[in-house]
mmCIF file of C-alpha atoms and ligand atoms in Angstrom:
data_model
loop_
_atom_site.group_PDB
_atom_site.id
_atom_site.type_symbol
_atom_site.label_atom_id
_atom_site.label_comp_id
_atom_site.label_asym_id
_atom_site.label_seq_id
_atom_site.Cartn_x
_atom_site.Cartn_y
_atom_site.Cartn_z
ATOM 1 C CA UNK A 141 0.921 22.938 14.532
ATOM 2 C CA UNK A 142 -2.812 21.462 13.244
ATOM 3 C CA UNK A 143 -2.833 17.520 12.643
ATOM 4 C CA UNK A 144 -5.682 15.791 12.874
ATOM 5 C CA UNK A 145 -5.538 13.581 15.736
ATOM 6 C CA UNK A 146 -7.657 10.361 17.247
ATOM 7 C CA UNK A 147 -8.718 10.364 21.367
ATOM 8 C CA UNK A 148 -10.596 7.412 21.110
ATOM 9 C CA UNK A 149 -10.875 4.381 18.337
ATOM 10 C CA UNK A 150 -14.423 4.736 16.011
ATOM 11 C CA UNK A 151 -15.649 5.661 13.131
ATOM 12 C CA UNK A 152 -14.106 8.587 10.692
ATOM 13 C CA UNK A 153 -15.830 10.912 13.393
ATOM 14 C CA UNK A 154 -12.983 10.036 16.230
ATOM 15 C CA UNK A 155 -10.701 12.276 13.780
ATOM 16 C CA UNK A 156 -10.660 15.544 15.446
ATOM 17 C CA UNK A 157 -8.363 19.104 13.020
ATOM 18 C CA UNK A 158 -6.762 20.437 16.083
ATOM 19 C CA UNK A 159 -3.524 21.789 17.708
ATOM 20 C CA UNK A 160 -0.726 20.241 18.586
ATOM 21 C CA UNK A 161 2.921 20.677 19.975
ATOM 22 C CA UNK A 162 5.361 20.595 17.378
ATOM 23 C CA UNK A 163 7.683 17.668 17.538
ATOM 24 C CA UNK A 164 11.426 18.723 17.804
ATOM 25 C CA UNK A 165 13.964 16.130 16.296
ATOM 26 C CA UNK A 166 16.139 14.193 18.769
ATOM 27 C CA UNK A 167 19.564 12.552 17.455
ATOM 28 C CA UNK A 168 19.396 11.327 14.323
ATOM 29 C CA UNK A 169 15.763 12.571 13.523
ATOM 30 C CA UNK A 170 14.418 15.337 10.431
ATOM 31 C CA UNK A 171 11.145 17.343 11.122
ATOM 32 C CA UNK A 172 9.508 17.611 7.841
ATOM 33 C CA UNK A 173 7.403 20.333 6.883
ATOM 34 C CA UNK A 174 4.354 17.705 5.358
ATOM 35 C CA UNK A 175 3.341 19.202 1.971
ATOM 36 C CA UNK A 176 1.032 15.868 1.112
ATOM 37 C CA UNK A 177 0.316 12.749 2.873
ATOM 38 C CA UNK A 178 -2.370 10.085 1.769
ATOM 39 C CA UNK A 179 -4.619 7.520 3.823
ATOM 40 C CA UNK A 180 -3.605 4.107 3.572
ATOM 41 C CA UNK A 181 -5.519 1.572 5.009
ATOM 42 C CA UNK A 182 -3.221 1.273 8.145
ATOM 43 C CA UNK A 183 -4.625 4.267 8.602
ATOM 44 C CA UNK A 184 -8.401 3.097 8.985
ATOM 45 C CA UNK A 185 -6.991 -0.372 10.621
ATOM 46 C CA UNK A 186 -5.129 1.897 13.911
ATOM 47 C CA UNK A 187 -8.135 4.581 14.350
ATOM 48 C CA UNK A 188 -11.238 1.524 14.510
ATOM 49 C CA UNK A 189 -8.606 -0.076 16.927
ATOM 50 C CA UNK A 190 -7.016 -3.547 16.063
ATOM 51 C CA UNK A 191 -7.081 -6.691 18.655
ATOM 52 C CA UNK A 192 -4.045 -7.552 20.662
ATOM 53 C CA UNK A 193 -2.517 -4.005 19.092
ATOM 54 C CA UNK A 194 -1.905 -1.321 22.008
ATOM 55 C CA UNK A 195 -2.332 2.296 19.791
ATOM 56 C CA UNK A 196 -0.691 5.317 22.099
ATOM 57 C CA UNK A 197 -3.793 7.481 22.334
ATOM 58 C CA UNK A 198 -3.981 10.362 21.384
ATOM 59 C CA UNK A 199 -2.672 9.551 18.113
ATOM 60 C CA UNK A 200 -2.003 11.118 15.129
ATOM 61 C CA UNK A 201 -1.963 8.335 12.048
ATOM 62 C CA UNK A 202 -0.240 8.577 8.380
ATOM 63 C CA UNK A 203 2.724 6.899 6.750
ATOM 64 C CA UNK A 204 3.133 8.447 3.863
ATOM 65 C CA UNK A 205 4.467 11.728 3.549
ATOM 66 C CA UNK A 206 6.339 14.307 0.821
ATOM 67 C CA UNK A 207 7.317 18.314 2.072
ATOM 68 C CA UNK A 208 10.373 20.236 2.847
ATOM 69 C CA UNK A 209 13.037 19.723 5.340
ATOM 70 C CA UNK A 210 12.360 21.942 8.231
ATOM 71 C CA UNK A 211 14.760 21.077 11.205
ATOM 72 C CA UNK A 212 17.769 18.434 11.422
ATOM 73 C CA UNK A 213 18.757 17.117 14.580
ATOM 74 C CA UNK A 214 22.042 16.030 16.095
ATOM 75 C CA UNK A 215 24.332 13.819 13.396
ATOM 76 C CA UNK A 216 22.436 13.702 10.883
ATOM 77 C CA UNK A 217 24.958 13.539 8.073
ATOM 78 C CA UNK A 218 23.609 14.194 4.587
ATOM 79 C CA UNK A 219 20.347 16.422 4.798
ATOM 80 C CA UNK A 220 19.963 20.173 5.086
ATOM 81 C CA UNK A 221 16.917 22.446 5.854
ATOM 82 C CA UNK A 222 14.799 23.637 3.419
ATOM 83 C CA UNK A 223 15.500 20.102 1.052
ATOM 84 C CA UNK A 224 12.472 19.029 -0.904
ATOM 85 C CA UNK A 225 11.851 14.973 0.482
ATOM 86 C CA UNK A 226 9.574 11.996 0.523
ATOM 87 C CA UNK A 227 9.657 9.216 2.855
ATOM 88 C CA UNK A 228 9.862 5.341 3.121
ATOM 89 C CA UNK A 229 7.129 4.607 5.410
ATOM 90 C CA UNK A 230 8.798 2.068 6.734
ATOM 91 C CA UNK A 231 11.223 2.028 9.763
ATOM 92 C CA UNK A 232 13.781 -1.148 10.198
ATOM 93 C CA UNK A 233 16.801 -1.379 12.371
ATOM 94 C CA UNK A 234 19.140 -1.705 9.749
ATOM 95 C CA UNK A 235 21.377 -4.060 12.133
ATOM 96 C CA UNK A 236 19.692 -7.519 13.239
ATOM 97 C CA UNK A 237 19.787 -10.119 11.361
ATOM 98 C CA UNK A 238 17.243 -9.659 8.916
ATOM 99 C CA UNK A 239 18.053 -5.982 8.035
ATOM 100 C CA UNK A 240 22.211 -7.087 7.724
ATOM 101 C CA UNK A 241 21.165 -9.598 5.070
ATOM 102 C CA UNK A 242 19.135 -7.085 2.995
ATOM 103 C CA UNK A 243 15.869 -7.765 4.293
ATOM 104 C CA UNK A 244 14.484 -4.776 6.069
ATOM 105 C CA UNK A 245 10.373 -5.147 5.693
ATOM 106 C CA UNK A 246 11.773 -8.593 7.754
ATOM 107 C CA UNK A 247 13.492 -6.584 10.531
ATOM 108 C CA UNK A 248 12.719 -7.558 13.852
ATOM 109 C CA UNK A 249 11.771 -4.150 14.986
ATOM 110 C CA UNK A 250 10.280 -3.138 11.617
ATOM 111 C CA UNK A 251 7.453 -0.357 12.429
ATOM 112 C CA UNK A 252 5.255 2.245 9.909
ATOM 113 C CA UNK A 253 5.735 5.963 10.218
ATOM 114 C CA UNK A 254 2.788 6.810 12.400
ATOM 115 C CA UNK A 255 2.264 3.238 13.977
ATOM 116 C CA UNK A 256 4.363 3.364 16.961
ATOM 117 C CA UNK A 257 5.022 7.282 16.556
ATOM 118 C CA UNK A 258 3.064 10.332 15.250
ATOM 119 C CA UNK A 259 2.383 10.128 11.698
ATOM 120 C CA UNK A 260 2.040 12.155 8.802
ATOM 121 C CA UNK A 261 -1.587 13.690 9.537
ATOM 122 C CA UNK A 262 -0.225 17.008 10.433
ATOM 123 C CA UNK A 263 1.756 20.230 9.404
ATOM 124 C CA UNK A 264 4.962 18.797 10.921
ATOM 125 C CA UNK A 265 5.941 15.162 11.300
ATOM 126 C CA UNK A 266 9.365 13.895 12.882
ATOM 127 C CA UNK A 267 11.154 10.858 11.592
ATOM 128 C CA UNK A 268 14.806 8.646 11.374
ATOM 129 C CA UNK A 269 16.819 10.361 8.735
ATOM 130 C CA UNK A 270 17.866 7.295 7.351
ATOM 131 C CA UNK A 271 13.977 6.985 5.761
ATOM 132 C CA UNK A 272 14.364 10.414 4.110
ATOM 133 C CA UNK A 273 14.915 10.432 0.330
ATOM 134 C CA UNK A 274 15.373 13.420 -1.922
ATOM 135 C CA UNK A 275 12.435 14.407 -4.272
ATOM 136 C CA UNK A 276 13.357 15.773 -7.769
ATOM 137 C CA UNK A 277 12.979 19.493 -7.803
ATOM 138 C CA UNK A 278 10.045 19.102 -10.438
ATOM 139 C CA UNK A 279 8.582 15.798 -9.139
ATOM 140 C CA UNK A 280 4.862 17.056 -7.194
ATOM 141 C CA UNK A 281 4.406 16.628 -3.742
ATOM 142 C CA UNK A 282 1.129 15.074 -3.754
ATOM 143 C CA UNK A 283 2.159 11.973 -6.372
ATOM 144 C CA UNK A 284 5.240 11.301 -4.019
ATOM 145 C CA UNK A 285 2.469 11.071 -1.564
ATOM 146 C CA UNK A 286 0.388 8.899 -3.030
ATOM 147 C CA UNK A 287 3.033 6.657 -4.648
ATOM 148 C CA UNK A 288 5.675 5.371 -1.806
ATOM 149 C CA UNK A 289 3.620 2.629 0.121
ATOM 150 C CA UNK A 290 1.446 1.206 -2.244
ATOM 151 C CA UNK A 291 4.569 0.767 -4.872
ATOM 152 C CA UNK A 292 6.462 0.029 -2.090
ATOM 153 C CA UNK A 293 4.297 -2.982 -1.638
ATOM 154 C CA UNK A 294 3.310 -4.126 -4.655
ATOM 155 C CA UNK A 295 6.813 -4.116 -5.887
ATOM 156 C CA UNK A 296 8.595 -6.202 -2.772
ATOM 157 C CA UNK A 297 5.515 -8.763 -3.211
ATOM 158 C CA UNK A 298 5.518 -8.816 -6.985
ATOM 159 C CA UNK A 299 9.021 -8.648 -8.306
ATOM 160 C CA UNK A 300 11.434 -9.408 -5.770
ATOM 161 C CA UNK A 301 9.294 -12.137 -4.016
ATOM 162 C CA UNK A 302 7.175 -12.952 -6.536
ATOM 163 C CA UNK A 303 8.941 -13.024 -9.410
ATOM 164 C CA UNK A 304 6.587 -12.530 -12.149
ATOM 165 C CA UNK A 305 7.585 -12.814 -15.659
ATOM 166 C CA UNK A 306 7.071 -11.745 -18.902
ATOM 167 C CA UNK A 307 4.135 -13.511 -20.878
ATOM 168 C CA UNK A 308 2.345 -14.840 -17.674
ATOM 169 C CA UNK A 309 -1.027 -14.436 -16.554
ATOM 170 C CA UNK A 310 -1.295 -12.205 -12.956
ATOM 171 C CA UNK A 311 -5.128 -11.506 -11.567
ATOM 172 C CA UNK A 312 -5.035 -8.490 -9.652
ATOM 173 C CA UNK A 313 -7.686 -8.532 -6.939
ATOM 174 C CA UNK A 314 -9.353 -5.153 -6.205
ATOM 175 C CA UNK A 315 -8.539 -2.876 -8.900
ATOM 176 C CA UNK A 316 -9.340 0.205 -7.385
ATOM 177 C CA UNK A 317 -7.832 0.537 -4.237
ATOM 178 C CA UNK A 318 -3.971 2.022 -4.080
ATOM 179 C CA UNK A 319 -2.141 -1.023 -4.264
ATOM 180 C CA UNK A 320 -4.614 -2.397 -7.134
ATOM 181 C CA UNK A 321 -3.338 0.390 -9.209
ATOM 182 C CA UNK A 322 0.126 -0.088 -8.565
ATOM 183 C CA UNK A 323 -0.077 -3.877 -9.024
ATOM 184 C CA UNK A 324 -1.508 -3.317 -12.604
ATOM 185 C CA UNK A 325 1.256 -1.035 -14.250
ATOM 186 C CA UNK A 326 4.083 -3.229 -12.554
ATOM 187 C CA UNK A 327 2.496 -6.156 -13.951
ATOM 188 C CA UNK A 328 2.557 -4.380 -17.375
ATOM 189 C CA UNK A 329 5.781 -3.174 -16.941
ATOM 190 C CA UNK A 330 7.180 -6.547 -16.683
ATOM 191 C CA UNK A 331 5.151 -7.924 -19.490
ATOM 192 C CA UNK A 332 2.570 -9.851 -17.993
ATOM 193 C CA UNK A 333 -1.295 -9.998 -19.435
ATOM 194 C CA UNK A 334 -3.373 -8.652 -16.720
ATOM 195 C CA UNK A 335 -6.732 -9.843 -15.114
ATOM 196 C CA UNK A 336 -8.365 -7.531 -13.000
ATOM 197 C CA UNK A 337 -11.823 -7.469 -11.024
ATOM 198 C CA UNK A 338 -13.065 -4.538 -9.388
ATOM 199 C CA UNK A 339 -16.694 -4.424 -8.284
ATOM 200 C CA UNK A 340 -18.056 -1.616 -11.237
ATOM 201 C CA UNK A 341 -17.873 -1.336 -14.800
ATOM 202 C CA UNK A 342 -16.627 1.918 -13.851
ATOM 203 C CA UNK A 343 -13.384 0.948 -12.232
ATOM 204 C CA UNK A 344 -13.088 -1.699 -14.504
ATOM 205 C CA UNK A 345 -12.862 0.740 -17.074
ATOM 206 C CA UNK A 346 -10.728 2.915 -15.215
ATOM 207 C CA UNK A 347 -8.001 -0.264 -14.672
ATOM 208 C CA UNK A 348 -8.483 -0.850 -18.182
ATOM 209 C CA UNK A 349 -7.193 2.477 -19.082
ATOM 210 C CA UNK A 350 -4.015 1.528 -16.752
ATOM 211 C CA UNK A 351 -3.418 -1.877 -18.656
ATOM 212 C CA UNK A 352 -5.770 -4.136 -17.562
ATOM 213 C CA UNK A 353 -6.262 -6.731 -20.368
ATOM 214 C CA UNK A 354 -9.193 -8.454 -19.100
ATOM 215 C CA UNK A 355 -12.113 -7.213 -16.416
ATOM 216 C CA UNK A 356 -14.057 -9.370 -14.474
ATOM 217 C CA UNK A 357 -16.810 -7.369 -12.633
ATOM 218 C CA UNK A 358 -16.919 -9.647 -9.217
ATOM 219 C CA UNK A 359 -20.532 -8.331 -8.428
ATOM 220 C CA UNK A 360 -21.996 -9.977 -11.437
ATOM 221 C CA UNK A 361 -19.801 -13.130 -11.303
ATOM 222 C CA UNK A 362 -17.699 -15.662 -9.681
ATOM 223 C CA UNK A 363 -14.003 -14.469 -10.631
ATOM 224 C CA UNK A 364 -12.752 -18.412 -10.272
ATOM 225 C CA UNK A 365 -15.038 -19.977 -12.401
ATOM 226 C CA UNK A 366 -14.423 -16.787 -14.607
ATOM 227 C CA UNK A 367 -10.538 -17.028 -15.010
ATOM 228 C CA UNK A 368 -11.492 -21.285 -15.224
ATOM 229 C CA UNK A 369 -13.301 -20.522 -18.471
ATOM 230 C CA UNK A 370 -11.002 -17.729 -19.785
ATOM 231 C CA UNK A 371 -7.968 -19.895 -19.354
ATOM 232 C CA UNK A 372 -9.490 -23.235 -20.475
ATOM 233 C CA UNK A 373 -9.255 -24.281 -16.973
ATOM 234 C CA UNK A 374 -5.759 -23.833 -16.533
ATOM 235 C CA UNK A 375 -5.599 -21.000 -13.775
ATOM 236 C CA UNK A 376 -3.296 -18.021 -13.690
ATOM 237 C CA UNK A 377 0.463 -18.056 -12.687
ATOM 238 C CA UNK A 378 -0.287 -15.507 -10.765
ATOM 239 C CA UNK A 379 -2.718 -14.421 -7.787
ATOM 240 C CA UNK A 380 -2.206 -10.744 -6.199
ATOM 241 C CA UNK A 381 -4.731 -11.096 -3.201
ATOM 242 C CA UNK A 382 -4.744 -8.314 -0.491
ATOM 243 C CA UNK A 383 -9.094 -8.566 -0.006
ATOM 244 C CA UNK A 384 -8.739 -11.489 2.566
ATOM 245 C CA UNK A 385 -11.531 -13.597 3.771
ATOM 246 C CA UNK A 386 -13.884 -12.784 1.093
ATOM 247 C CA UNK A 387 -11.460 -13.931 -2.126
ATOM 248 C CA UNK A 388 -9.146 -15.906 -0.269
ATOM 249 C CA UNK A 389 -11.062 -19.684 -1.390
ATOM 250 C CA UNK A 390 -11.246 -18.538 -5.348
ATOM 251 C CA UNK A 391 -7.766 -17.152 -5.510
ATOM 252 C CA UNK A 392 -6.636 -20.532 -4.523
ATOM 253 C CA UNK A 393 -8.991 -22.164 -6.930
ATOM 254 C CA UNK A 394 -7.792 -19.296 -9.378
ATOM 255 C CA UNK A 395 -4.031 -20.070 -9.556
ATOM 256 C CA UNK A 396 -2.884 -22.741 -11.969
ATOM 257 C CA UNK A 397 -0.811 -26.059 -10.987
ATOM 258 C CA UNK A 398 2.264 -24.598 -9.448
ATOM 259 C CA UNK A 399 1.204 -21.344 -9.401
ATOM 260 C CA UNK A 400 1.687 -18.471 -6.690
ATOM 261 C CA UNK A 401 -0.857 -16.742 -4.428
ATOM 262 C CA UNK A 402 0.391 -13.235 -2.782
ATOM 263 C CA UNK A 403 -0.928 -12.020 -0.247
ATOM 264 C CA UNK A 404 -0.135 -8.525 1.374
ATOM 265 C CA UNK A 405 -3.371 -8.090 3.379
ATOM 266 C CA UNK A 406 -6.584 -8.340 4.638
ATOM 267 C CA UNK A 407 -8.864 -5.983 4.552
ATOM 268 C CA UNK A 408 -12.054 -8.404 4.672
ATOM 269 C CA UNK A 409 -10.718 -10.354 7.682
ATOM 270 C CA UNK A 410 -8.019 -12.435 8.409
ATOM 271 C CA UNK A 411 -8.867 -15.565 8.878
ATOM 272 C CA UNK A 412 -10.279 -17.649 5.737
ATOM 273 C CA UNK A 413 -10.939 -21.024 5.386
ATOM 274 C CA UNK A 414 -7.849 -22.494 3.572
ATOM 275 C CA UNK A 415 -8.764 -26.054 1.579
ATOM 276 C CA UNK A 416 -5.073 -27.668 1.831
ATOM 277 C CA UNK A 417 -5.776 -29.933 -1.126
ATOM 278 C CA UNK A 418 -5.530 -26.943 -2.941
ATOM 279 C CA UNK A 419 -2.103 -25.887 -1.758
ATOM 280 C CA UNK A 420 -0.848 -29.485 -1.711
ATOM 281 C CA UNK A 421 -2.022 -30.979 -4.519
ATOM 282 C CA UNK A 422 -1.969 -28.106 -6.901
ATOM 283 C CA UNK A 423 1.373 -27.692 -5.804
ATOM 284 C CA UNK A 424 0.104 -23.774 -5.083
ATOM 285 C CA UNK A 425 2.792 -21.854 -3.545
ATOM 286 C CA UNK A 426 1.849 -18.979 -0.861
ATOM 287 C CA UNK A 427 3.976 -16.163 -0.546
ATOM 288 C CA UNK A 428 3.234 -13.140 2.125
ATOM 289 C CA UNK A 429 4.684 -9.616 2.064
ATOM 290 C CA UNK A 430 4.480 -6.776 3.832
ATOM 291 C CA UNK A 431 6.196 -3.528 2.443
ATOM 292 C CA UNK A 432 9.414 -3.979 1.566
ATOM 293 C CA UNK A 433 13.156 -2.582 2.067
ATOM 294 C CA UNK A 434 14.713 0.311 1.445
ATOM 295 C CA UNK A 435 16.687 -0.995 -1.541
ATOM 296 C CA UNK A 436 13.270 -1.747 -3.109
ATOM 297 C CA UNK A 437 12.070 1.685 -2.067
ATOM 298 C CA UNK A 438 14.796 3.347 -4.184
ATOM 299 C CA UNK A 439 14.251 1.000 -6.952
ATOM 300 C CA UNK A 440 10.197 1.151 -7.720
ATOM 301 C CA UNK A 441 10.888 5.337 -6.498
ATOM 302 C CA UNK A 442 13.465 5.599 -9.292
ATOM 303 C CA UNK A 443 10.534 3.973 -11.862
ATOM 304 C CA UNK A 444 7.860 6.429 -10.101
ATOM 305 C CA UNK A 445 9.991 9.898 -10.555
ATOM 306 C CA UNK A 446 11.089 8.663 -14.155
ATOM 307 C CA UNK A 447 7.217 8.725 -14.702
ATOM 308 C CA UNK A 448 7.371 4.948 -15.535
ATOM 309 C CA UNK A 449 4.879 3.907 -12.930
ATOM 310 C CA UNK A 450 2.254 6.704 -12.371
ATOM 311 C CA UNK A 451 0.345 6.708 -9.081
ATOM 312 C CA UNK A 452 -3.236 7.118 -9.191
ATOM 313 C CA UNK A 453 -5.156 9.686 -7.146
ATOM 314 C CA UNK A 454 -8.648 9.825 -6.941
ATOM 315 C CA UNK A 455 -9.192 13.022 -5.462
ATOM 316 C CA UNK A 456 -7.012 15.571 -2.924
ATOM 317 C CA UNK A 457 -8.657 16.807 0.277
ATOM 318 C CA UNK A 458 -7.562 19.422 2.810
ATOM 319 C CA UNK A 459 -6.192 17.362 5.851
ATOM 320 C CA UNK A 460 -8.927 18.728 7.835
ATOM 321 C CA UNK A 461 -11.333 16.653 5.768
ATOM 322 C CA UNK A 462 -9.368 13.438 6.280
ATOM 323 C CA UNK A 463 -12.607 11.680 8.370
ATOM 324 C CA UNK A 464 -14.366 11.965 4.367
ATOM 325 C CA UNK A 465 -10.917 10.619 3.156
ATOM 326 C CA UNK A 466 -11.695 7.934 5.492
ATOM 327 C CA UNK A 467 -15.153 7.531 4.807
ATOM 328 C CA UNK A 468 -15.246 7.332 0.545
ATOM 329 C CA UNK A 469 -12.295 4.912 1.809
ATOM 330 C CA UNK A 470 -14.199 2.705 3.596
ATOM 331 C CA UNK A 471 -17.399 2.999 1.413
ATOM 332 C CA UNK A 472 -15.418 1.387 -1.793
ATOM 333 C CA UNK A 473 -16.030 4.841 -3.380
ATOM 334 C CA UNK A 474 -12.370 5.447 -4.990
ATOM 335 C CA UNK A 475 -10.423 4.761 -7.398
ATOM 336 C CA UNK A 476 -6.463 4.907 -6.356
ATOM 337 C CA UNK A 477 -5.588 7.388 -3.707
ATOM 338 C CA UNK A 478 -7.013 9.940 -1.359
ATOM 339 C CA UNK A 479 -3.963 12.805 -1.082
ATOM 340 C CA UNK A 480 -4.260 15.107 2.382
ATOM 341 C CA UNK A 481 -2.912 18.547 2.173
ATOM 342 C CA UNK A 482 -2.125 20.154 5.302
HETATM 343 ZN ZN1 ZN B 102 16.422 -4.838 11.710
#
């Protein structure tokens, strides 16, 4: 099969369209037949290399993933050949602690499709049946691909952990990337007013066309002092911060007395400077996340393929291109999702 595959850690140019064995499911594994994957930032964060993080080289990266059912392997109970699927790009035990009380994103052996094994950057990709969900027949491949991880995400940090409400105020940090997108139409969807920044009019327009009530442009001001003055100094309830070092200060400063910060990344570093008073005093509340379980993958998947929650996609590539995918990525220059084809 092609799949565009990584020798050494680098820039986009590391990612080499080439040929590969196909992968042959063992017991209780599906080869999938990928019809549309989509870069995520894990993506970018295993091919530059991460510290303390061993990467299998070569490697072949991608979580997310929609096609057709190509090959079932040994008891495998409930799929068939030729099925039209998407995948939860997450992989959990389902049977330590954290997985038998409902938790999975909290599973002790919780990996990403294409962290620990091959990933979706190819013609044919190989995972645990039990991550294998059935796509509508009418539901497109390339919006199943762009939608599971980043609604995956923002719904496990927004509504199961962090509870937001209707009628409160959530600032939505980064507009533009995948998860930015999500975050604002699950926001909306549970009646919450919306404050986004993005770093352009242009994408501020864009989120405001998703439900954004109120745009803050971060290049032209501070968004703290910002949501200060539109909220007569009172803060927001809610913070949705995946930027990292560079916001990490103001979103603190941003939430109101009692309010909650989320965090489900860093892509600007990973190691701020926290003031505690600010936690303390304000009474702020701090909640991580990372992905979610597969409960909360069927429930934001059930909104996406009822066309409740609409993922955006910026623009669809041919896998081969997927180092440009990378690139516009890394350069800020998209708005929602980069979709491979294979
Ligand atoms: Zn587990």
């Amino acid at each position: 099969m092609k799949a565009v595959v990584f020798h050494q850690h680098g820039g986009p140019e590391v990612l080499r369209y080439e040929d590969v064995a196909d992968p042959k499911p063992g017991r209780g594994e599906v080869v999938i037949e990928v019809k549309a994957t989509s870069i995520n930032h894990i993506d970018i964060f295993l091919r530059r290399g991460m510290p303390g993080v061993k990467v299998p080289l070569p490697k072949i990266a991608g979580s997310d993933a929609a096609g057709v059912t190509r090959e079932i392997g040994p008891d495998v109970a409930d799929l068939a050949a030729g099925q039209r699927v998407v995948i939860n790009p997450g992989i959990s035990c389902g049977r330590c602690e954290f997985c038998s009380a409902g938790y999975g994103s909290q599973c002790v052996s919780y990996t990403m499709v294409g962290e620990h094994s091959d990933g979706a950057y190819a013609q044919l990709l190989k995972v645990p049946a039990h991550i294998v969900v059935p796509l509508p027949d009418s539901f497109p491949f390339e919006e199943a691909a762009a939608a599971s991880l980043v609604f995956l995400t923002a719904w496990s940090m927004m509504i199961s952990k962090g509870n937001i409400r209707p009628g409160e105020d959530v600032l939505i940090l980064g507009a533009g990337a995948g998860v930015g997108t999500a975050a604002i139409q699950l926001a909306k969807m549970a009646g919450c007013r919306v404050f986004a920044t993005a770093s352009s009019d242009e994408k501020l327009e864009r989120a405001r066309q998703l439900g954004a009530d109120v745009l803050i442009n971060y290049k032209n001001e501070e968004f703290d002092k910002k949501i200060r003055e539109l909220t007569n100094k009172r803060g927001v309830d809610v913070v949705v911060d995946y930027i990292g070092a560079d916001t990490w200060v103001r979103s603190l400063r941003s939430a109101r007395r009692g309010g909650r910060v989320l965090t489900c990344g860093a892509t600007t570093g990973f190691a701020p400077q926290t003031d505690l008073r600010q936690i303390f005093f304000r009474q702020v509340q701090v909640i991580g996340s990372t992905m979610g379980s597969h409960r909360e993958y069927m429930d934001v998947m059930k909104c996406v393929f009822r066309g409740q929650l609409k993922p955006v996609i910026d623009r669809v590539l041919p896998l081969a291109e997927a180092a440009k995918g990378h690139e516009l990525i890394e350069n800020r220059s998209v708005f929602g999702k980069i979709v491979l084809i294979p």
